[in-house]
Amino acid sequence: MTNDPKNDTAGKVQDWWSTQIIDMKPGEIRYRGYAIEELIGNIGYAEMIWLMLRGELPATGQAELLEIALMSAVDHGPQAPGIAIARMSVTCGIGLNNALASGINALGDVHGGAGEQAVDFYNEIRAGMTKEDDIELTVERALNTFFSTGGKYIPGFGHRFHPVDPRATRLLELVDLAAGAGHVTGEYATIGRTIEASLESLKGRRIPMNIDGATAVIYAELGFPAPLARGLFCLSRSVGILAHAWEQTQQGGRNKGPIPRDMIWTYSGHPPRKLPGS
Amino acid sequence: MTNDPKNDTAGKVQDWWSTQIIDMKPGEIRYRGYAIEELIGNIGYAEMIWLMLRGELPATGQAELLEIALMSAVDHGPQAPGIAIARMSVTCGIGLNNALASGINALGDVHGGAGEQAVDFYNEIRAGMTKEDDIELTVERALNTFFSTGGKYIPGFGHRFHPVDPRATRLLELVDLAAGAGHVTGEYATIGRTIEASLESLKGRRIPMNIDGATAVIYAELGFPAPLARGLFCLSRSVGILAHAWEQTQQGGRNKGPIPRDMIWTYSGHPPRKLPGS
Amino acid sequence: MTNDPKNDTAGKVQDWWSTQIIDMKPGEIRYRGYAIEELIGNIGYAEMIWLMLRGELPATGQAELLEIALMSAVDHGPQAPGIAIARMSVTCGIGLNNALASGINALGDVHGGAGEQAVDFYNEIRAGMTKEDDIELTVERALNTFFSTGGKYIPGFGHRFHPVDPRATRLLELVDLAAGAGHVTGEYATIGRTIEASLESLKGRRIPMNIDGATAVIYAELGFPAPLARGLFCLSRSVGILAHAWEQTQQGGRNKGPIPRDMIWTYSGHPPRKLPGS
Amino acid sequence: MTNDPKNDTAGKVQDWWSTQIIDMKPGEIRYRGYAIEELIGNIGYAEMIWLMLRGELPATGQAELLEIALMSAVDHGPQAPGIAIARMSVTCGIGLNNALASGINALGDVHGGAGEQAVDFYNEIRAGMTKEDDIELTVERALNTFFSTGGKYIPGFGHRFHPVDPRATRLLELVDLAAGAGHVTGEYATIGRTIEASLESLKGRRIPMNIDGATAVIYAELGFPAPLARGLFCLSRSVGILAHAWEQTQQGGRNKGPIPRDMIWTYSGHPPRKLPGS
């Protein structure tokens, strides 16, 4: 349990699983150097998540903002594939952990990736700004590049169902407060709002920031690398997946298909035929 | 979106996905009746988890105890199968969500079920008590039944690696504080401690309560049904799985096997042979 | 790569992953002792499956029957949860392998376990027979025990959708042929048919054998342990899951929910309310 | 169950799950138009896989080649992450279906994608050939483009462990036979061999075709789109994953970690520290 690479076989095997996250001896567990019995009761869940992912404890204002992002995206109802998958899964006789797994598994680029893509997009814009005052221009350029290279949806903006996403507005307000209090700089909130404004003049209609765009603002303000925006969304959405899987368990049902049992799919394939030579 | 079952086709389809958790209209999202924009910034992550799973908001003392349980079980290092699986998975070219899924999938009866089983065992003991003062007797009887019917490990007690689990001691202290403050009754802490004492006299050596036994005390004190002890553990452990998957992503590696590449498994099967008739 | 347990560290690590299935040296791969380059082109896919699971090559008649069971259960359409889950999953931006995984994950006790349970039930009946001629009595006793101890559905019999399962009839015919040719004994076919007859007189209506009951007859005739009936069903159903996941990929769609997008679930929970104290 | 889109609600719901693969009525199941009871016993497993994925029955020579590809890639031992994951998973108390799922889930771009990438690469080369005789030139150009644009490993060529892959040589021989018999054209075998030769002169050492490159030749010869090379590999590798999960079940073990229990990972993180302010 030292930092030095080992040359013997045992050491090679131990190094194969090397980690900076957790250290263990019999009767002793430390995360990032802190003893678990000291952490318990002294830091909150959001702080623990931050410590595990980032290696250091967050400031209070940072932990609060992370907690807000996590609690804001827990569920989007049974029409969301991840939720429906978990509900169907528990009726097949597998455990809550297995149903949770299949729901989370579905949080791919399309269903769970918008936050990650938005953080990337924000960072690209931020990196492209040479002076503080050219943000409109930089955003405009980024949008034009995006659409001219085949992009269809700016990640984190627009919603199929909600004309305005009530979560985004509220989240941005809280980022403003945190920026006012000096917990974050607020520059990603500015980038996000500039995208929204620029999109509107480009498209001639409002395409408002959605929950993914807003949580991406928070994750970017807090310095999380883009892939962790996806990871944190998975943690958050797990709550909703679990709640729905549990509700379905209580509702009962066996082999719940997507639609009521007496409805069968449309068959649009080859008409009945005999095997060749039969 | 009313409570009345519908007779028409559209209604039947909508009822097929009926839920009490979330209501949505364009621009409006409510969880358990509360508008999301009111919840955001006013309740914490643990309160949101409680609301989603239980249908009502917790009291502050309850939310604090839930948060403590959630933050205490996030990780047990790369030797834990769920963690190792996720670390190996990311090196195979799948996303963080997919790696998280396979890690959580492994939290079955043996790897993630002890908390659930402990809540069940505590509840069974509690239901078997006729008067407040016969707890020792009831526990003794339950342990005898457990072992005489083939049970091997009392769920939530004993640990392969830790002679004393530093998490359990600390968690029980916090339950005592919460009981003192009237947030919980403390009766499951008593049941847990009685099991520990009774196990010691029965087996002639200390088999101390572990993290699963201690979080089960908390979940039972808070009134969670046993299966949700598993569900909540999955949420908690997801944090560690994600942290390790992310660390592995940064370490790199392709198709990381369980042991260093130049070590190959022991083959213990049939010696080389030719196909019959060849 | 010998059979002797090793005492050194390297040996212990290698023994941790000990297997009788596959042996490898640079440029050499052997399954159960046979060189891969000899197996390729000389044995079929069903024979390979048998070799991997059982350790020895099957006789031709056995391999044919296994192949029949495998090809008969590949799909039951988009109302089956495993299929629907995979179709929804690919629209979320995850790979075919991930969609396949979530579909297979759903093949639990209720959705994929009937074959395993049927093999168990058949074996129990077979073990309970003392003389060849008391099969009716043994089956009757087993059914009575099953129902009197709370059992609801005899695994492998009856179908929600099909009054008679066209696959079962055909499969039993082929078992009869194989028994006639001496490839199997046919005793499990007899057990299966006796259950069907006994169920009918017990319940006063026909509850015909279904695909799971019929493939279980085959797997039991071939000597597969019960859990492998589940495993083989998973292999078989993977084909349908893949076909549907691929068709959905070609149909396109993003975040496909269970029902058309303009249909929303019935909300049956708490009416709108304000946060306490707000 | 007609081809016409329906305008009513029921029709819209049914169309949402439209498929060309399977048609069902009570007592009737048809795949691609063929009744299941006709298929059973008359077509093999490989033919069924082809029918499900392609919509039509294969010619006998095509089915034979598909079967060969499927049986050749079932397993690569416990050092392969997919296999290790499944073995560890069953010791956690989850079912064979769940363990299979997590194993398959790992067959991502790095662990299961080489076949798909190779088919893409072959097709790109084929599309770039203007006359039959310029294949060397086209391949050389493709390789140069590949390496000059940051590519590191030509998919399907080279192997970390095997200096020559005994499976590839044998598979190519069988493609030659099939081409000689007119079942396939053999042009992808030529492309594959040309890549191998061209790679050798480019790199100054032999980087032989591996199992993925060879099965990709077969899948491309048979006209499978590239993503199905991945899908078919998943079906194939499922066999090995199942065999190992089953062997592990019989070996027993609880919460099997990646290395023997008395070996703990190297901790390379922050030294022990106290919480700030404590």
PDB file of N, CA and C in Angstrom, chain C residues 80-143:
ATOM      1  N   ALA C  80     -43.414  -8.764 -25.743  1.00  0.00           N
ATOM      2  CA  ALA C  80     -42.571  -9.414 -24.736  1.00  0.00           C
ATOM      3  C   ALA C  80     -41.605  -8.364 -24.176  1.00  0.00           C
ATOM      4  N   PRO C  81     -41.540  -8.225 -22.851  1.00  0.00           N
ATOM      5  CA  PRO C  81     -40.722  -7.151 -22.273  1.00  0.00           C
ATOM      6  C   PRO C  81     -39.273  -7.143 -22.767  1.00  0.00           C
ATOM      7  N   GLY C  82     -38.646  -8.300 -22.859  1.00  0.00           N
ATOM      8  CA  GLY C  82     -37.249  -8.356 -23.288  1.00  0.00           C
ATOM      9  C   GLY C  82     -37.044  -7.749 -24.667  1.00  0.00           C
ATOM     10  N   ILE C  83     -37.981  -8.013 -25.558  1.00  0.00           N
ATOM     11  CA  ILE C  83     -37.899  -7.460 -26.915  1.00  0.00           C
ATOM     12  C   ILE C  83     -38.148  -5.957 -26.889  1.00  0.00           C
ATOM     13  N   ALA C  84     -39.191  -5.536 -26.186  1.00  0.00           N
ATOM     14  CA  ALA C  84     -39.528  -4.103 -26.134  1.00  0.00           C
ATOM     15  C   ALA C  84     -38.387  -3.310 -25.514  1.00  0.00           C
ATOM     16  N   ILE C  85     -37.796  -3.853 -24.465  1.00  0.00           N
ATOM     17  CA  ILE C  85     -36.679  -3.169 -23.791  1.00  0.00           C
ATOM     18  C   ILE C  85     -35.525  -2.935 -24.761  1.00  0.00           C
ATOM     19  N   ALA C  86     -35.199  -3.949 -25.538  1.00  0.00           N
ATOM     20  CA  ALA C  86     -34.090  -3.807 -26.481  1.00  0.00           C
ATOM     21  C   ALA C  86     -34.418  -2.788 -27.570  1.00  0.00           C
ATOM     22  N   ARG C  87     -35.649  -2.810 -28.058  1.00  0.00           N
ATOM     23  CA  ARG C  87     -36.042  -1.853 -29.098  1.00  0.00           C
ATOM     24  C   ARG C  87     -35.971  -0.431 -28.568  1.00  0.00           C
ATOM     25  N   MET C  88     -36.465  -0.224 -27.359  1.00  0.00           N
ATOM     26  CA  MET C  88     -36.404   1.108 -26.775  1.00  0.00           C
ATOM     27  C   MET C  88     -34.951   1.519 -26.525  1.00  0.00           C
ATOM     28  N   SER C  89     -34.152   0.571 -26.091  1.00  0.00           N
ATOM     29  CA  SER C  89     -32.767   0.879 -25.713  1.00  0.00           C
ATOM     30  C   SER C  89     -31.953   1.423 -26.888  1.00  0.00           C
ATOM     31  N   VAL C  90     -32.090   0.816 -28.055  1.00  0.00           N
ATOM     32  CA  VAL C  90     -31.258   1.300 -29.175  1.00  0.00           C
ATOM     33  C   VAL C  90     -31.601   2.725 -29.571  1.00  0.00           C
ATOM     34  N   THR C  91     -32.830   3.155 -29.301  1.00  0.00           N
ATOM     35  CA  THR C  91     -33.183   4.536 -29.657  1.00  0.00           C
ATOM     36  C   THR C  91     -32.623   5.544 -28.657  1.00  0.00           C
ATOM     37  N   CYS C  92     -32.007   5.043 -27.596  1.00  0.00           N
ATOM     38  CA  CYS C  92     -31.424   5.917 -26.571  1.00  0.00           C
ATOM     39  C   CYS C  92     -29.948   6.198 -26.836  1.00  0.00           C
ATOM     40  N   GLY C  93     -29.438   5.666 -27.936  1.00  0.00           N
ATOM     41  CA  GLY C  93     -28.051   5.951 -28.271  1.00  0.00           C
ATOM     42  C   GLY C  93     -27.061   5.003 -27.617  1.00  0.00           C
ATOM     43  N   ILE C  94     -27.478   3.780 -27.318  1.00  0.00           N
ATOM     44  CA  ILE C  94     -26.522   2.788 -26.841  1.00  0.00           C
ATOM     45  C   ILE C  94     -26.364   1.710 -27.906  1.00  0.00           C
ATOM     46  N   GLY C  95     -25.304   0.915 -27.813  1.00  0.00           N
ATOM     47  CA  GLY C  95     -24.955  -0.045 -28.853  1.00  0.00           C
ATOM     48  C   GLY C  95     -25.850  -1.273 -28.855  1.00  0.00           C
ATOM     49  N   LEU C  96     -25.741  -2.042 -29.918  1.00  0.00           N
ATOM     50  CA  LEU C  96     -26.496  -3.295 -30.020  1.00  0.00           C
ATOM     51  C   LEU C  96     -26.151  -4.213 -28.851  1.00  0.00           C
ATOM     52  N   ASN C  97     -24.860  -4.251 -28.475  1.00  0.00           N
ATOM     53  CA  ASN C  97     -24.475  -5.098 -27.340  1.00  0.00           C
ATOM     54  C   ASN C  97     -25.163  -4.642 -26.058  1.00  0.00           C
ATOM     55  N   ASN C  98     -25.291  -3.341 -25.850  1.00  0.00           N
ATOM     56  CA  ASN C  98     -25.920  -2.845 -24.630  1.00  0.00           C
ATOM     57  C   ASN C  98     -27.424  -3.119 -24.643  1.00  0.00           C
ATOM     58  N   ALA C  99     -28.041  -2.957 -25.797  1.00  0.00           N
ATOM     59  CA  ALA C  99     -29.479  -3.214 -25.907  1.00  0.00           C
ATOM     60  C   ALA C  99     -29.769  -4.704 -25.689  1.00  0.00           C
ATOM     61  N   LEU C 100     -28.936  -5.518 -26.283  1.00  0.00           N
ATOM     62  CA  LEU C 100     -29.036  -6.972 -26.102  1.00  0.00           C
ATOM     63  C   LEU C 100     -28.919  -7.301 -24.609  1.00  0.00           C
ATOM     64  N   ALA C 101     -27.975  -6.664 -23.944  1.00  0.00           N
ATOM     65  CA  ALA C 101     -27.756  -6.923 -22.518  1.00  0.00           C
ATOM     66  C   ALA C 101     -29.007  -6.624 -21.706  1.00  0.00           C
ATOM     67  N   SER C 102     -29.607  -5.468 -21.940  1.00  0.00           N
ATOM     68  CA  SER C 102     -30.781  -5.114 -21.139  1.00  0.00           C
ATOM     69  C   SER C 102     -31.969  -6.021 -21.449  1.00  0.00           C
ATOM     70  N   GLY C 103     -32.079  -6.451 -22.696  1.00  0.00           N
ATOM     71  CA  GLY C 103     -33.140  -7.397 -23.036  1.00  0.00           C
ATOM     72  C   GLY C 103     -32.951  -8.732 -22.331  1.00  0.00           C
ATOM     73  N   ILE C 104     -31.738  -9.251 -22.373  1.00  0.00           N
ATOM     74  CA  ILE C 104     -31.441 -10.530 -21.716  1.00  0.00           C
ATOM     75  C   ILE C 104     -31.561 -10.395 -20.192  1.00  0.00           C
ATOM     76  N   ASN C 105     -31.187  -9.247 -19.685  1.00  0.00           N
ATOM     77  CA  ASN C 105     -31.264  -9.027 -18.238  1.00  0.00           C
ATOM     78  C   ASN C 105     -32.687  -9.271 -17.726  1.00  0.00           C
ATOM     79  N   ALA C 106     -33.671  -8.999 -18.582  1.00  0.00           N
ATOM     80  CA  ALA C 106     -35.079  -9.140 -18.182  1.00  0.00           C
ATOM     81  C   ALA C 106     -35.572 -10.583 -18.162  1.00  0.00           C
ATOM     82  N   LEU C 107     -34.744 -11.521 -18.615  1.00  0.00           N
ATOM     83  CA  LEU C 107     -35.229 -12.903 -18.700  1.00  0.00           C
ATOM     84  C   LEU C 107     -35.142 -13.576 -17.326  1.00  0.00           C
ATOM     85  N   GLY C 108     -35.818 -12.968 -16.365  1.00  0.00           N
ATOM     86  CA  GLY C 108     -35.810 -13.441 -14.983  1.00  0.00           C
ATOM     87  C   GLY C 108     -36.789 -14.582 -14.731  1.00  0.00           C
ATOM     88  N   ASP C 109     -37.046 -14.842 -13.463  1.00  0.00           N
ATOM     89  CA  ASP C 109     -37.881 -15.984 -13.097  1.00  0.00           C
ATOM     90  C   ASP C 109     -39.224 -16.001 -13.815  1.00  0.00           C
ATOM     91  N   VAL C 110     -39.813 -14.822 -14.028  1.00  0.00           N
ATOM     92  CA  VAL C 110     -41.143 -14.772 -14.624  1.00  0.00           C
ATOM     93  C   VAL C 110     -41.075 -14.782 -16.152  1.00  0.00           C
ATOM     94  N   HIS C 111     -40.101 -14.069 -16.716  1.00  0.00           N
ATOM     95  CA  HIS C 111     -40.033 -13.901 -18.176  1.00  0.00           C
ATOM     96  C   HIS C 111     -39.146 -14.967 -18.835  1.00  0.00           C
ATOM     97  N   GLY C 112     -38.257 -15.563 -18.094  1.00  0.00           N
ATOM     98  CA  GLY C 112     -37.345 -16.520 -18.718  1.00  0.00           C
ATOM     99  C   GLY C 112     -37.113 -17.763 -17.890  1.00  0.00           C
ATOM    100  N   GLY C 113     -37.836 -17.898 -16.797  1.00  0.00           N
ATOM    101  CA  GLY C 113     -37.533 -18.976 -15.865  1.00  0.00           C
ATOM    102  C   GLY C 113     -38.412 -20.212 -15.972  1.00  0.00           C
ATOM    103  N   ALA C 114     -39.453 -20.163 -16.814  1.00  0.00           N
ATOM    104  CA  ALA C 114     -40.397 -21.285 -16.834  1.00  0.00           C
ATOM    105  C   ALA C 114     -39.724 -22.580 -17.282  1.00  0.00           C
ATOM    106  N   GLY C 115     -38.818 -22.483 -18.221  1.00  0.00           N
ATOM    107  CA  GLY C 115     -38.121 -23.683 -18.682  1.00  0.00           C
ATOM    108  C   GLY C 115     -37.324 -24.329 -17.567  1.00  0.00           C
ATOM    109  N   GLU C 116     -36.580 -23.508 -16.848  1.00  0.00           N
ATOM    110  CA  GLU C 116     -35.799 -24.009 -15.713  1.00  0.00           C
ATOM    111  C   GLU C 116     -36.711 -24.642 -14.662  1.00  0.00           C
ATOM    112  N   GLN C 117     -37.802 -23.949 -14.346  1.00  0.00           N
ATOM    113  CA  GLN C 117     -38.732 -24.459 -13.340  1.00  0.00           C
ATOM    114  C   GLN C 117     -39.389 -25.760 -13.812  1.00  0.00           C
ATOM    115  N   ALA C 118     -39.675 -25.837 -15.108  1.00  0.00           N
ATOM    116  CA  ALA C 118     -40.292 -27.051 -15.643  1.00  0.00           C
ATOM    117  C   ALA C 118     -39.325 -28.233 -15.558  1.00  0.00           C
ATOM    118  N   VAL C 119     -38.048 -28.009 -15.902  1.00  0.00           N
ATOM    119  CA  VAL C 119     -37.073 -29.100 -15.780  1.00  0.00           C
ATOM    120  C   VAL C 119     -37.002 -29.574 -14.325  1.00  0.00           C
ATOM    121  N   ASP C 120     -36.989 -28.631 -13.407  1.00  0.00           N
ATOM    122  CA  ASP C 120     -36.992 -28.996 -11.983  1.00  0.00           C
ATOM    123  C   ASP C 120     -38.217 -29.828 -11.632  1.00  0.00           C
ATOM    124  N   PHE C 121     -39.358 -29.377 -12.099  1.00  0.00           N
ATOM    125  CA  PHE C 121     -40.620 -30.065 -11.781  1.00  0.00           C
ATOM    126  C   PHE C 121     -40.631 -31.478 -12.385  1.00  0.00           C
ATOM    127  N   TYR C 122     -40.181 -31.581 -13.628  1.00  0.00           N
ATOM    128  CA  TYR C 122     -40.100 -32.906 -14.278  1.00  0.00           C
ATOM    129  C   TYR C 122     -39.163 -33.829 -13.487  1.00  0.00           C
ATOM    130  N   ASN C 123     -38.024 -33.277 -13.096  1.00  0.00           N
ATOM    131  CA  ASN C 123     -37.042 -34.112 -12.391  1.00  0.00           C
ATOM    132  C   ASN C 123     -37.557 -34.580 -11.035  1.00  0.00           C
ATOM    133  N   GLU C 124     -38.289 -33.699 -10.395  1.00  0.00           N
ATOM    134  CA  GLU C 124     -38.886 -34.036  -9.107  1.00  0.00           C
ATOM    135  C   GLU C 124     -39.878 -35.189  -9.283  1.00  0.00           C
ATOM    136  N   ILE C 125     -40.674 -35.102 -10.321  1.00  0.00           N
ATOM    137  CA  ILE C 125     -41.637 -36.174 -10.605  1.00  0.00           C
ATOM    138  C   ILE C 125     -40.887 -37.467 -10.918  1.00  0.00           C
ATOM    139  N   ARG C 126     -39.874 -37.352 -11.744  1.00  0.00           N
ATOM    140  CA  ARG C 126     -39.114 -38.538 -12.122  1.00  0.00           C
ATOM    141  C   ARG C 126     -38.476 -39.185 -10.891  1.00  0.00           C
ATOM    142  N   ALA C 127     -37.951 -38.358 -10.015  1.00  0.00           N
ATOM    143  CA  ALA C 127     -37.316 -38.894  -8.811  1.00  0.00           C
ATOM    144  C   ALA C 127     -38.341 -39.525  -7.872  1.00  0.00           C
ATOM    145  N   GLY C 128     -39.591 -39.074  -7.994  1.00  0.00           N
ATOM    146  CA  GLY C 128     -40.637 -39.585  -7.100  1.00  0.00           C
ATOM    147  C   GLY C 128     -41.262 -40.884  -7.573  1.00  0.00           C
ATOM    148  N   MET C 129     -40.935 -41.277  -8.797  1.00  0.00           N
ATOM    149  CA  MET C 129     -41.536 -42.516  -9.342  1.00  0.00           C
ATOM    150  C   MET C 129     -40.767 -43.722  -8.844  1.00  0.00           C
ATOM    151  N   THR C 130     -41.477 -44.660  -8.255  1.00  0.00           N
ATOM    152  CA  THR C 130     -40.791 -45.848  -7.767  1.00  0.00           C
ATOM    153  C   THR C 130     -40.832 -46.983  -8.780  1.00  0.00           C
ATOM    154  N   LYS C 131     -41.977 -47.086  -9.494  1.00  0.00           N
ATOM    155  CA  LYS C 131     -42.060 -48.088 -10.560  1.00  0.00           C
ATOM    156  C   LYS C 131     -42.499 -47.368 -11.824  1.00  0.00           C
ATOM    157  N   GLU C 132     -42.234 -48.005 -12.964  1.00  0.00           N
ATOM    158  CA  GLU C 132     -42.519 -47.324 -14.224  1.00  0.00           C
ATOM    159  C   GLU C 132     -44.015 -47.040 -14.399  1.00  0.00           C
ATOM    160  N   ASP C 133     -44.852 -47.876 -13.837  1.00  0.00           N
ATOM    161  CA  ASP C 133     -46.275 -47.741 -14.147  1.00  0.00           C
ATOM    162  C   ASP C 133     -47.032 -46.759 -13.259  1.00  0.00           C
ATOM    163  N   ASP C 134     -46.363 -46.169 -12.275  1.00  0.00           N
ATOM    164  CA  ASP C 134     -47.131 -45.278 -11.401  1.00  0.00           C
ATOM    165  C   ASP C 134     -47.017 -43.803 -11.793  1.00  0.00           C
ATOM    166  N   ILE C 135     -46.707 -43.528 -13.031  1.00  0.00           N
ATOM    167  CA  ILE C 135     -46.485 -42.140 -13.410  1.00  0.00           C
ATOM    168  C   ILE C 135     -47.720 -41.255 -13.214  1.00  0.00           C
ATOM    169  N   GLU C 136     -48.895 -41.776 -13.580  1.00  0.00           N
ATOM    170  CA  GLU C 136     -50.106 -40.951 -13.392  1.00  0.00           C
ATOM    171  C   GLU C 136     -50.247 -40.543 -11.927  1.00  0.00           C
ATOM    172  N   LEU C 137     -50.075 -41.525 -11.063  1.00  0.00           N
ATOM    173  CA  LEU C 137     -50.221 -41.267  -9.640  1.00  0.00           C
ATOM    174  C   LEU C 137     -49.194 -40.248  -9.145  1.00  0.00           C
ATOM    175  N   THR C 138     -47.946 -40.445  -9.559  1.00  0.00           N
ATOM    176  CA  THR C 138     -46.877 -39.527  -9.128  1.00  0.00           C
ATOM    177  C   THR C 138     -47.155 -38.109  -9.603  1.00  0.00           C
ATOM    178  N   VAL C 139     -47.582 -37.974 -10.851  1.00  0.00           N
ATOM    179  CA  VAL C 139     -47.878 -36.652 -11.397  1.00  0.00           C
ATOM    180  C   VAL C 139     -49.041 -36.021 -10.642  1.00  0.00           C
ATOM    181  N   GLU C 140     -50.075 -36.810 -10.408  1.00  0.00           N
ATOM    182  CA  GLU C 140     -51.250 -36.295  -9.694  1.00  0.00           C
ATOM    183  C   GLU C 140     -50.845 -35.778  -8.318  1.00  0.00           C
ATOM    184  N   ARG C 141     -50.030 -36.571  -7.635  1.00  0.00           N
ATOM    185  CA  ARG C 141     -49.553 -36.185  -6.311  1.00  0.00           C
ATOM    186  C   ARG C 141     -48.741 -34.874  -6.393  1.00  0.00           C
ATOM    187  N   ALA C 142     -47.866 -34.788  -7.398  1.00  0.00           N
ATOM    188  CA  ALA C 142     -47.039 -33.588  -7.555  1.00  0.00           C
ATOM    189  C   ALA C 142     -47.900 -32.361  -7.834  1.00  0.00           C
ATOM    190  N   LEU C 143     -48.910 -32.530  -8.674  1.00  0.00           N
ATOM    191  CA  LEU C 143     -49.788 -31.393  -8.974  1.00  0.00           C
ATOM    192  C   LEU C 143     -50.554 -30.970  -7.725  1.00  0.00           C
TER     193      LEU C 143
END
